[in-house]
Short mmCIF file of C-alpha atoms in Angstrom, two decimals:
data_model
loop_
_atom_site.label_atom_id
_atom_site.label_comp_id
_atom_site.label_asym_id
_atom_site.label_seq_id
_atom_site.Cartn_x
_atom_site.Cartn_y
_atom_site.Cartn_z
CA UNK A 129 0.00 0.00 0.00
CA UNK A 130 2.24 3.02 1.36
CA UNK A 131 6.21 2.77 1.45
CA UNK A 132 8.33 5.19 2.57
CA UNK A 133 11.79 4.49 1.97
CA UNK A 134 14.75 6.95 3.57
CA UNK A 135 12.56 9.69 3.78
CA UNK A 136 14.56 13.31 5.23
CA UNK A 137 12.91 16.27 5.91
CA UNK A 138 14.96 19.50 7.31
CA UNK A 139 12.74 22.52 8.18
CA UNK A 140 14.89 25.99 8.53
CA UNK A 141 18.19 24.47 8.32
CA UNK A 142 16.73 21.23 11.30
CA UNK A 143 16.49 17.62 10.95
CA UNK A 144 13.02 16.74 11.57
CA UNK A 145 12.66 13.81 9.83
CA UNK A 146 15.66 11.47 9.50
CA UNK A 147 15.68 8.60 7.06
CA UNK A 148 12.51 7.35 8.05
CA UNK A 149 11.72 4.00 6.43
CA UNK A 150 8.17 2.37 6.63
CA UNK A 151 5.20 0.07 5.18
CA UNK A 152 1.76 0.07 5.71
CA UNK A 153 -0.15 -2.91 4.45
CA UNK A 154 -3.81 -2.12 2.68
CA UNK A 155 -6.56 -2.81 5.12
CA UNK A 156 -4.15 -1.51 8.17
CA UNK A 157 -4.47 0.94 10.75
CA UNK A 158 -0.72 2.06 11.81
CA UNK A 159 -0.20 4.62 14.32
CA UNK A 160 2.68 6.85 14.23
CA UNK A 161 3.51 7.41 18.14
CA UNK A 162 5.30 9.65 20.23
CA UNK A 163 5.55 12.85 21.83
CA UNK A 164 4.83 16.04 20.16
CA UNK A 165 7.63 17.68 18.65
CA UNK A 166 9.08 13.98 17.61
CA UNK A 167 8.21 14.29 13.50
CA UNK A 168 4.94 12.50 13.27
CA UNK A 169 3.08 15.52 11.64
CA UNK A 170 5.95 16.43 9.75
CA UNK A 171 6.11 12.69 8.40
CA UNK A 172 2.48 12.75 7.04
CA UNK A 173 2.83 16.22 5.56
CA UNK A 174 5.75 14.80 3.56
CA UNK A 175 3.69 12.01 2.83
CA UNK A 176 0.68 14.22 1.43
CA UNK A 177 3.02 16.57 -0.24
CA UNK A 178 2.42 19.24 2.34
CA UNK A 179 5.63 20.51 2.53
CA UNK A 180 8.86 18.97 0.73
CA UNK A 181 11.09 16.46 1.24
CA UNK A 182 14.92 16.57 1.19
CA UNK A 183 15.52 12.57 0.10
CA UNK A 184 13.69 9.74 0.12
CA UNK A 185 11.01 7.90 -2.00
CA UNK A 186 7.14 7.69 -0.79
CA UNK A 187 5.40 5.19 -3.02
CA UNK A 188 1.40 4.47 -3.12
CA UNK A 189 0.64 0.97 -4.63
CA UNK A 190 4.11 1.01 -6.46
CA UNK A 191 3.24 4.07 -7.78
CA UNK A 192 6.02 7.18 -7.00
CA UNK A 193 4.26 9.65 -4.93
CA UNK A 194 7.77 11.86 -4.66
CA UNK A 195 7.20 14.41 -6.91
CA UNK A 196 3.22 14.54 -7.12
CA UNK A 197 1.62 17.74 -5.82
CA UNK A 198 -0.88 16.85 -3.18
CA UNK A 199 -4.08 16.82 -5.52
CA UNK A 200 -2.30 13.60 -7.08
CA UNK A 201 -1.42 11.75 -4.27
CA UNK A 202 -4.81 9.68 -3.74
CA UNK A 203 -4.67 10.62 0.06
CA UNK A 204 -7.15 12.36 2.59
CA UNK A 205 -6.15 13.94 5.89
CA UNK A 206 -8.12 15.03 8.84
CA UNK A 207 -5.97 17.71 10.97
CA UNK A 208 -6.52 18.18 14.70
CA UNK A 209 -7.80 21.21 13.80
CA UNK A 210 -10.75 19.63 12.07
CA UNK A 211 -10.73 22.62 9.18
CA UNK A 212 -14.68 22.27 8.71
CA UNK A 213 -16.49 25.19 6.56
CA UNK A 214 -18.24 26.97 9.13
CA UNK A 215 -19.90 28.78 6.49
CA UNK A 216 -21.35 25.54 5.37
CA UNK A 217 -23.91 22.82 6.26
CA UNK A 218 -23.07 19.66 7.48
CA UNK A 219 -24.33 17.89 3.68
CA UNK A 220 -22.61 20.51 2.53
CA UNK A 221 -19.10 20.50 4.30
CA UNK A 222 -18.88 16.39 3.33
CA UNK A 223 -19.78 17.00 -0.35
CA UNK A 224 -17.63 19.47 -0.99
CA UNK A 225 -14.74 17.10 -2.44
CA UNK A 226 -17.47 15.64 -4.84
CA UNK A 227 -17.39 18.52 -6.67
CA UNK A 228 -14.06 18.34 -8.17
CA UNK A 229 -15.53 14.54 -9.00
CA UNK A 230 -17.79 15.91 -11.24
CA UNK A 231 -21.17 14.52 -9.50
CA UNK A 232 -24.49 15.75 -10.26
CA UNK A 233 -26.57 16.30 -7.31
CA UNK A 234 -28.48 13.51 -6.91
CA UNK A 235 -25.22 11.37 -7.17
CA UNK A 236 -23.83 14.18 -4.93
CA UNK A 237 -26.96 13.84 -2.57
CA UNK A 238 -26.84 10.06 -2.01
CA UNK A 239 -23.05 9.38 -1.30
CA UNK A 240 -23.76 12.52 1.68
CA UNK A 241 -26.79 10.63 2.93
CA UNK A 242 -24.37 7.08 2.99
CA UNK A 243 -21.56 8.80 4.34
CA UNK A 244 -23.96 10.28 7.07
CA UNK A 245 -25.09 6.44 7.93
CA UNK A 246 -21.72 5.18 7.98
CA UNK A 247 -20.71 7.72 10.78
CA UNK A 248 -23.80 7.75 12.94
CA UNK A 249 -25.40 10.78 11.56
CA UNK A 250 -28.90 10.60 9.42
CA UNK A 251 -30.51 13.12 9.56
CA UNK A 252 -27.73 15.83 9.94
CA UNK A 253 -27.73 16.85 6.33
CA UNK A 254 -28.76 20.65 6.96
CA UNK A 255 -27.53 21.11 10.43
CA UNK A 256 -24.87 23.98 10.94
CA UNK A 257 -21.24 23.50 12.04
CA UNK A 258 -22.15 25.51 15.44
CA UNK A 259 -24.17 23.27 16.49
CA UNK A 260 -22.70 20.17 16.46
CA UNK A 261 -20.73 18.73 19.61
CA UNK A 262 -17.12 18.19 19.69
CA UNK A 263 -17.69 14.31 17.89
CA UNK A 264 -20.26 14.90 16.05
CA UNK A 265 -17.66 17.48 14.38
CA UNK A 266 -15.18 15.00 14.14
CA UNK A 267 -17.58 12.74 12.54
CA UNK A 268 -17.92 15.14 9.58
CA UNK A 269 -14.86 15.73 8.97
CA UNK A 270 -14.19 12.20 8.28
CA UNK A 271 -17.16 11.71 6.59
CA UNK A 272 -15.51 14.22 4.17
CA UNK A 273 -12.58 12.97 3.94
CA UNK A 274 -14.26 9.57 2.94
CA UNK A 275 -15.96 11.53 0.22
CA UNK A 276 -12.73 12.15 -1.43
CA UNK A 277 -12.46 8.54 -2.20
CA UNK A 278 -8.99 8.07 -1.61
CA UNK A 279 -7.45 4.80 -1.13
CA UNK A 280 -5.26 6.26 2.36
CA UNK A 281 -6.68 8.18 5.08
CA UNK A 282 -4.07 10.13 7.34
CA UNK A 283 -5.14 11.29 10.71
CA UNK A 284 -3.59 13.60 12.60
CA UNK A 285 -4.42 13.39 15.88
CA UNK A 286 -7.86 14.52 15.24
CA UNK A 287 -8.78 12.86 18.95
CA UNK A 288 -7.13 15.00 21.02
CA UNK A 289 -9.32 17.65 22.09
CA UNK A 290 -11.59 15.07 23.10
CA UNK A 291 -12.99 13.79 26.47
CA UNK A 292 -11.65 9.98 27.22
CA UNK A 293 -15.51 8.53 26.31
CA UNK A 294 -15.52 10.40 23.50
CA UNK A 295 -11.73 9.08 22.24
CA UNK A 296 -13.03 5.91 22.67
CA UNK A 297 -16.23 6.57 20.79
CA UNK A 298 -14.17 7.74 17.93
CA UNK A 299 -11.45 4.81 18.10
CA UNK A 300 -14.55 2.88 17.73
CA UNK A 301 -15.99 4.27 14.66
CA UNK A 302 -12.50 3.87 12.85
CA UNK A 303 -12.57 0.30 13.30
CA UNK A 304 -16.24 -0.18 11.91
CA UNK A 305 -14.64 2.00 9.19
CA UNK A 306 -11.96 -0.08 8.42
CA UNK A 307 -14.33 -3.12 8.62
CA UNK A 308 -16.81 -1.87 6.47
CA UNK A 309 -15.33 -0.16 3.87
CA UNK A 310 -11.49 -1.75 4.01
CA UNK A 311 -10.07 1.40 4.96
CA UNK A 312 -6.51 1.87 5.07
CA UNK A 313 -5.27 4.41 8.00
CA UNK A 314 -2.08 6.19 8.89
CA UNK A 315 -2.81 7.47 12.75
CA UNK A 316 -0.72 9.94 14.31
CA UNK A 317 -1.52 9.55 18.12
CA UNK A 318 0.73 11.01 21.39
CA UNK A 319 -1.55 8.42 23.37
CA UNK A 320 0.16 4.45 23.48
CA UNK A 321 -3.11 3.51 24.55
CA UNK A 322 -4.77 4.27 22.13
CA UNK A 323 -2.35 3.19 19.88
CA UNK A 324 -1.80 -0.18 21.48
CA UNK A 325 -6.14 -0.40 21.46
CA UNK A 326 -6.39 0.44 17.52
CA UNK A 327 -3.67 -0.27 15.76
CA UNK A 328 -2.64 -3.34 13.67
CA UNK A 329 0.94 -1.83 13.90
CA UNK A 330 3.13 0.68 15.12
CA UNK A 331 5.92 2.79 15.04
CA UNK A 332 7.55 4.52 17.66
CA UNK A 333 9.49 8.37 17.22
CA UNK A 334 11.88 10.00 18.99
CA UNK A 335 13.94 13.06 17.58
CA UNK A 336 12.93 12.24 14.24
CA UNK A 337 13.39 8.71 14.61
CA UNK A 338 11.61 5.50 14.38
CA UNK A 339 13.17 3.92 17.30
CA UNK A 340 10.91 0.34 16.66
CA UNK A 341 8.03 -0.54 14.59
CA UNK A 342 5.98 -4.09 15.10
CA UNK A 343 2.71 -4.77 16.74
CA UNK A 344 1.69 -3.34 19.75
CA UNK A 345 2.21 -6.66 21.75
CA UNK A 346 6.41 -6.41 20.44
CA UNK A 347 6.70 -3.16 21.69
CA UNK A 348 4.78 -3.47 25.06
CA UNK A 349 6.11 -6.61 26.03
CA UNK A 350 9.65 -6.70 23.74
CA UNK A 351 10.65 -3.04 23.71
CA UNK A 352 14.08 -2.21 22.29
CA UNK A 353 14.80 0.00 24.48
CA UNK A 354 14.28 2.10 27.68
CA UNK A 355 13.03 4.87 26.43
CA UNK A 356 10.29 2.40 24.72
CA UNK A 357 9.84 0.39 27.96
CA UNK A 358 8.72 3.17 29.74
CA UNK A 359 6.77 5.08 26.54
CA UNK A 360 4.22 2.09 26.30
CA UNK A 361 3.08 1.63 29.69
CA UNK A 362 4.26 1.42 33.49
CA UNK A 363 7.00 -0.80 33.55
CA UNK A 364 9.15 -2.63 36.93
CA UNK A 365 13.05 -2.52 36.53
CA UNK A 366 14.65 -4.63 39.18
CA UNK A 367 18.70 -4.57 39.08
CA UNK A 368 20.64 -7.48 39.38
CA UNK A 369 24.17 -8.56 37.78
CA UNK A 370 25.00 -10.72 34.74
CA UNK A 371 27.76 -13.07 35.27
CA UNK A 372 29.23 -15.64 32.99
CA UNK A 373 26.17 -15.83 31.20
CA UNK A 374 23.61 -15.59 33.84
CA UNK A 375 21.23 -13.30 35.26
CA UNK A 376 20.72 -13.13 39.20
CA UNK A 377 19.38 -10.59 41.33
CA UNK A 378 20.22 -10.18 44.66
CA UNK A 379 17.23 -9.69 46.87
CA UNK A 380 14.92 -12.47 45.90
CA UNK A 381 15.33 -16.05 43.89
CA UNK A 382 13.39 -16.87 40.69
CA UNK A 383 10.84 -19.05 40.78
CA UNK A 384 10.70 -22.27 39.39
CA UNK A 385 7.85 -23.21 36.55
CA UNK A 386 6.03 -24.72 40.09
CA UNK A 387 6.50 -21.53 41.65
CA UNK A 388 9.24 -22.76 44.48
CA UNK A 389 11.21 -20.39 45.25
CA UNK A 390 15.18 -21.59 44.71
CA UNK A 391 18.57 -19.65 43.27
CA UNK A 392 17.62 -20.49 39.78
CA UNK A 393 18.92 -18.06 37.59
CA UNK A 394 18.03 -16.82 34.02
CA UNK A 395 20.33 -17.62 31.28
CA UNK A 396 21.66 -14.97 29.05
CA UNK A 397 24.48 -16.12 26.93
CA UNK A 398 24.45 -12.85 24.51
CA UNK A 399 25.09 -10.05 27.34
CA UNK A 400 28.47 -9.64 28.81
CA UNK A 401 28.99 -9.85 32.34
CA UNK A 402 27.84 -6.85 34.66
CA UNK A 403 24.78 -5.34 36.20
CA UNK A 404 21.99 -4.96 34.55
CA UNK A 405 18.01 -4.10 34.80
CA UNK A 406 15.90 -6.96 34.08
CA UNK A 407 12.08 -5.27 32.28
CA UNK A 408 9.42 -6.30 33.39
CA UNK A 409 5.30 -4.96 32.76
CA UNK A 410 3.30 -5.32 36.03
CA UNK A 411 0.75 -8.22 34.28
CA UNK A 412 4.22 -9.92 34.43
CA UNK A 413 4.15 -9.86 38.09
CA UNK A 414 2.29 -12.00 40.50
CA UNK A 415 1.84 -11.75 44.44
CA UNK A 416 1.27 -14.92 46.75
CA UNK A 417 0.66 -15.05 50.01
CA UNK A 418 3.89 -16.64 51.28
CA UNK A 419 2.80 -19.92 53.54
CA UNK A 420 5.57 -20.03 56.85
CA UNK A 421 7.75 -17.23 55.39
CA UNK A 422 8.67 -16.22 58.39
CA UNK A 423 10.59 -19.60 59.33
CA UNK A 424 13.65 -20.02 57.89
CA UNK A 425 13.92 -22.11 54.75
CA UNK A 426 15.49 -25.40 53.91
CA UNK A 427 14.92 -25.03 50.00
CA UNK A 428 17.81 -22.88 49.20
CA UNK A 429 21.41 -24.83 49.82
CA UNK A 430 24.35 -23.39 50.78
CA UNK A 431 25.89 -23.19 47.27
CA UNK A 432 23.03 -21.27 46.12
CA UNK A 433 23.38 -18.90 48.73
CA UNK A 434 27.02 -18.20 48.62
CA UNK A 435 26.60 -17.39 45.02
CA UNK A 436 23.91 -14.67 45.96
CA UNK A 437 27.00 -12.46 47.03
CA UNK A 438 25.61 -12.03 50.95
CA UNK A 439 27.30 -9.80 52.96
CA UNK A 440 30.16 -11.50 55.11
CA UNK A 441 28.40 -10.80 58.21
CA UNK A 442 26.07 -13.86 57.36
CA UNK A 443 28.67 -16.37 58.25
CA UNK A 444 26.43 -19.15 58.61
CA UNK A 445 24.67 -20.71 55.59
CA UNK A 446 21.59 -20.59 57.83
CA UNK A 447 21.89 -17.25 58.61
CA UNK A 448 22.24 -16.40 54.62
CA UNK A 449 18.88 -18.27 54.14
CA UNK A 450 17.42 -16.68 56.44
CA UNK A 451 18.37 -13.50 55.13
CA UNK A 452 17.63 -14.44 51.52
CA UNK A 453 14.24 -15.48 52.14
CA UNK A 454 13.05 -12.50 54.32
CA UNK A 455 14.91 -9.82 51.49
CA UNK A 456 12.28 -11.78 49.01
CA UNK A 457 8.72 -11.00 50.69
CA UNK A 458 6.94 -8.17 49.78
CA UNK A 459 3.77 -6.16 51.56
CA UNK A 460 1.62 -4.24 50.10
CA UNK A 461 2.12 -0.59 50.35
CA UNK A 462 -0.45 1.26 48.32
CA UNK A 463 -2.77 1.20 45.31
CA UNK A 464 -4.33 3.14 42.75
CA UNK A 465 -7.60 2.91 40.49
CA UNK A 466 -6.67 2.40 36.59
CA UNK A 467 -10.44 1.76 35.26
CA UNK A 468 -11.52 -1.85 35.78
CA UNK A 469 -8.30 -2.18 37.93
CA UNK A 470 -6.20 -1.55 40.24
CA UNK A 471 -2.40 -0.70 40.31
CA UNK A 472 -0.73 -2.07 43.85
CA UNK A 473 2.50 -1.16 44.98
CA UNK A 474 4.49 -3.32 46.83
CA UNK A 475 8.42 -3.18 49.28
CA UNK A 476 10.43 -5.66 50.32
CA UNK A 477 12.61 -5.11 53.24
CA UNK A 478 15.39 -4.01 51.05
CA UNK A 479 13.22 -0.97 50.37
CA UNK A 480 12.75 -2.10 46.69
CA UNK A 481 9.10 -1.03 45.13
CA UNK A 482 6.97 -2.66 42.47
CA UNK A 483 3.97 -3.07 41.36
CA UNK A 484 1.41 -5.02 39.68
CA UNK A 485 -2.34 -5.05 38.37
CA UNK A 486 -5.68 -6.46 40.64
CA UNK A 487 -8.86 -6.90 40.09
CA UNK A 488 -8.79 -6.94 43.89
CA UNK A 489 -7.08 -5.10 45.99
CA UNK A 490 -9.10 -5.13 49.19
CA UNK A 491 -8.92 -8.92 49.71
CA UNK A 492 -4.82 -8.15 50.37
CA UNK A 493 -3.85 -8.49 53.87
CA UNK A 494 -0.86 -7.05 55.40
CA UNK A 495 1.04 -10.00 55.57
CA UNK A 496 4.15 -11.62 53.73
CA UNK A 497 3.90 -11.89 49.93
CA UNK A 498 6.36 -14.15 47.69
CA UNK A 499 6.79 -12.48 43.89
CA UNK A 500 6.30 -14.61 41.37
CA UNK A 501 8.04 -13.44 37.55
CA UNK A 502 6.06 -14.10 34.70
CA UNK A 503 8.65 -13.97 32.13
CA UNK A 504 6.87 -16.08 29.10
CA UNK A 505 7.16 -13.25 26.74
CA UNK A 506 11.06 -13.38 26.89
CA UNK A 507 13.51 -12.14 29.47
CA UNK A 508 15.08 -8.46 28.58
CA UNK A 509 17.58 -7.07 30.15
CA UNK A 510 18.67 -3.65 30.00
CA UNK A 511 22.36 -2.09 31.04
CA UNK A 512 22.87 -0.36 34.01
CA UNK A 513 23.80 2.69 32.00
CA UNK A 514 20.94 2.43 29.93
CA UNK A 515 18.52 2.98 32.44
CA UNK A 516 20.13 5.30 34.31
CA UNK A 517 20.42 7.35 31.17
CA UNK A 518 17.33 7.06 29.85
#
């Protein structure tokens, strides 16, 4: 469908686009995410032919796009802005691309009245601009922008202004959209949830940058790197060191598939040794309530627990268990309401926090709590430096 390949774009003498390479499938919404000022808006203007590029190819179904003006391009944009006629009707406002089509009225009368169905507004044809609310206005304008016919439709974060119901609402619509009509869509959005909710894929800016593009699940659970970790949702980092090919950390074991707790460790053969941050999302992270945790434990032997680095004062392997397993039990501190769920916060002894997702908080008592890692989607490990960094 749309391939961008080594795209540059320098505004007043500045790099705001830097050899951007993408492809969006026909059929696919792909969101373009990241903060403002990072070169999404200045990626789809290039794209429609808004302003110019400095290199780079943009093709449309094979077909060079480069050097088109934007009447040629066979793409449609909504702004944030909206840009509705004010002067104009509602019927009006969404026909006016079929006049440069060459319609009569009655064909110019019945693609309004569809367009109206297919974004919840019969009826509407003769209503003013004024008085229309906030998504009812952004309803028109993509209504219009269907009219055009093209085969892309670029929006640029035309949700913004919007109340969260009402972002929804609208995130809604575009999927029926793409389901009924096939509709191909480049999103710009500042909001990963959003992105994560509509898109098929997505691509990730920083400074101009595409710093990862895949599907949301790759870049929530798999992100490259910090700065993505922590873009795409609240994230736990837990230090620990990487030595001769294996991850440990030093305050609690890693569970075994049975959910024992013993000095297993995590095997990383492609990071050199040092200390590291292993990434984890809270749905990766699990509480139990810890059964005897207050006795000392038997399941960790002595080898394990030299390993672990303890301070010499624990000269007894006992005493190093004993240690170990307290350091590992959490309690929980505080929570938060997220929607349908709740975000609980949790320290260990060791004064380490993290937290995790419940459906119910109030049923946790203040007593010990084992963590258990939930590390199917792949263990990832980021430097010391990187984090610190970020």
């Amino acid at each position: 469908m749309l391939k961008i390949e080594n795209l540059n774009v320098y505004l007043e003498g500045s790099s705001i686009v830097k050899n951007c390479s993408l492809e969006i499938q026909k059929g696919e919404i792909f969101s373009l995410l990241g903060v403002s000022g990072c070169g999404k808006s200045t990626l789809i203007k290039a794209v429609l032919g808004l302003i110019p590029s400095s290199s780079g190819r943009v093709f449309l179904n094979g077909r060079d796009l480069t050097e088109l003006p934007p009447e040629k391009r066979d793409c449609t944009v909504v702004f944030q802005d909206l840009r509705l006629f004010p002067h104009l009707t509602v019927g009006e406002n969404i026909a006016f691309p079929l006049h440069f089509q060459k319609k009569n009225k009655t064909e110019e009368r019945k693609i309004v009245e569809e367009l109206l169905s297919l974004v919840s507004l019969e009826g509407f044809s003769r209503r003013t601009i004024e008085s229309l609310s906030g998504g009812q206005k952004q309803r028109v304008a993509i209504a219009r922008a269907l009219a055009q016919n093209a085969e892309l439709l670029l929006l640029d974060e035309p949700f913004s202004s919007l109340d969260p119901n009402l972002r929804k609402e609208m995130g809604e619509l575009l999927l029926h959209l793409r389901e009924k009509r096939g509709l191909s869509v480049l999103l710009v959005t500042h909001d990963h949830e959003e992105a994560l909710r509509l898109s098929d894929r997505i691509a990730l800016m920083k400074e101009g940058e595409v710093l990862q593009c895949g599907r949301g699940e790759e870049l929530f659970y798999a992100p490259k790197t910090v700065y993505a970790a922590k873009f795409m949702g609240e994230a736990n980092f837990i230090l620990g060191r990487v030595e001769r090919g294996e991850f440990k950390m030093p305050f609690f074991p890693i569970p075994n598939d049975d959910h024992s707790c013993t000095a297993q460790s995590l095997v990383v053969a492609d990071k050199p040794d040092g200390e590291y941050y292993l990434f984890l999302r809270e749905r990766q992270l699990k509480f139990q309530k810890a059964s005897g945790a207050l006795q000392k434990s038997d399941a960790l032997q002595k080898s394990d627990a030299e390993e672990m680095h303890f301070p010499e004062e624990a000269i007894d392997s006992r005493e190093k268990v004993q240690a170990y397993s307290s350091a590992s039990l959490f309690y929980p501190i505080s929570s938060q309401c997220i929607g349908d769920s709740w975000r609980v916060f949790w320290e260990n002894e060791n004064g380490l926090v993290l937290h995790n997702l419940s459906d119910r908080p109030e049923d946790l008592e203040q007593v010990p709590y084992r963590m258990v890692l939930q590390a199917e989607k792949g263990v990832i490990l980021f430097s010391k430096e990187e984090v610190l960094e970020d």
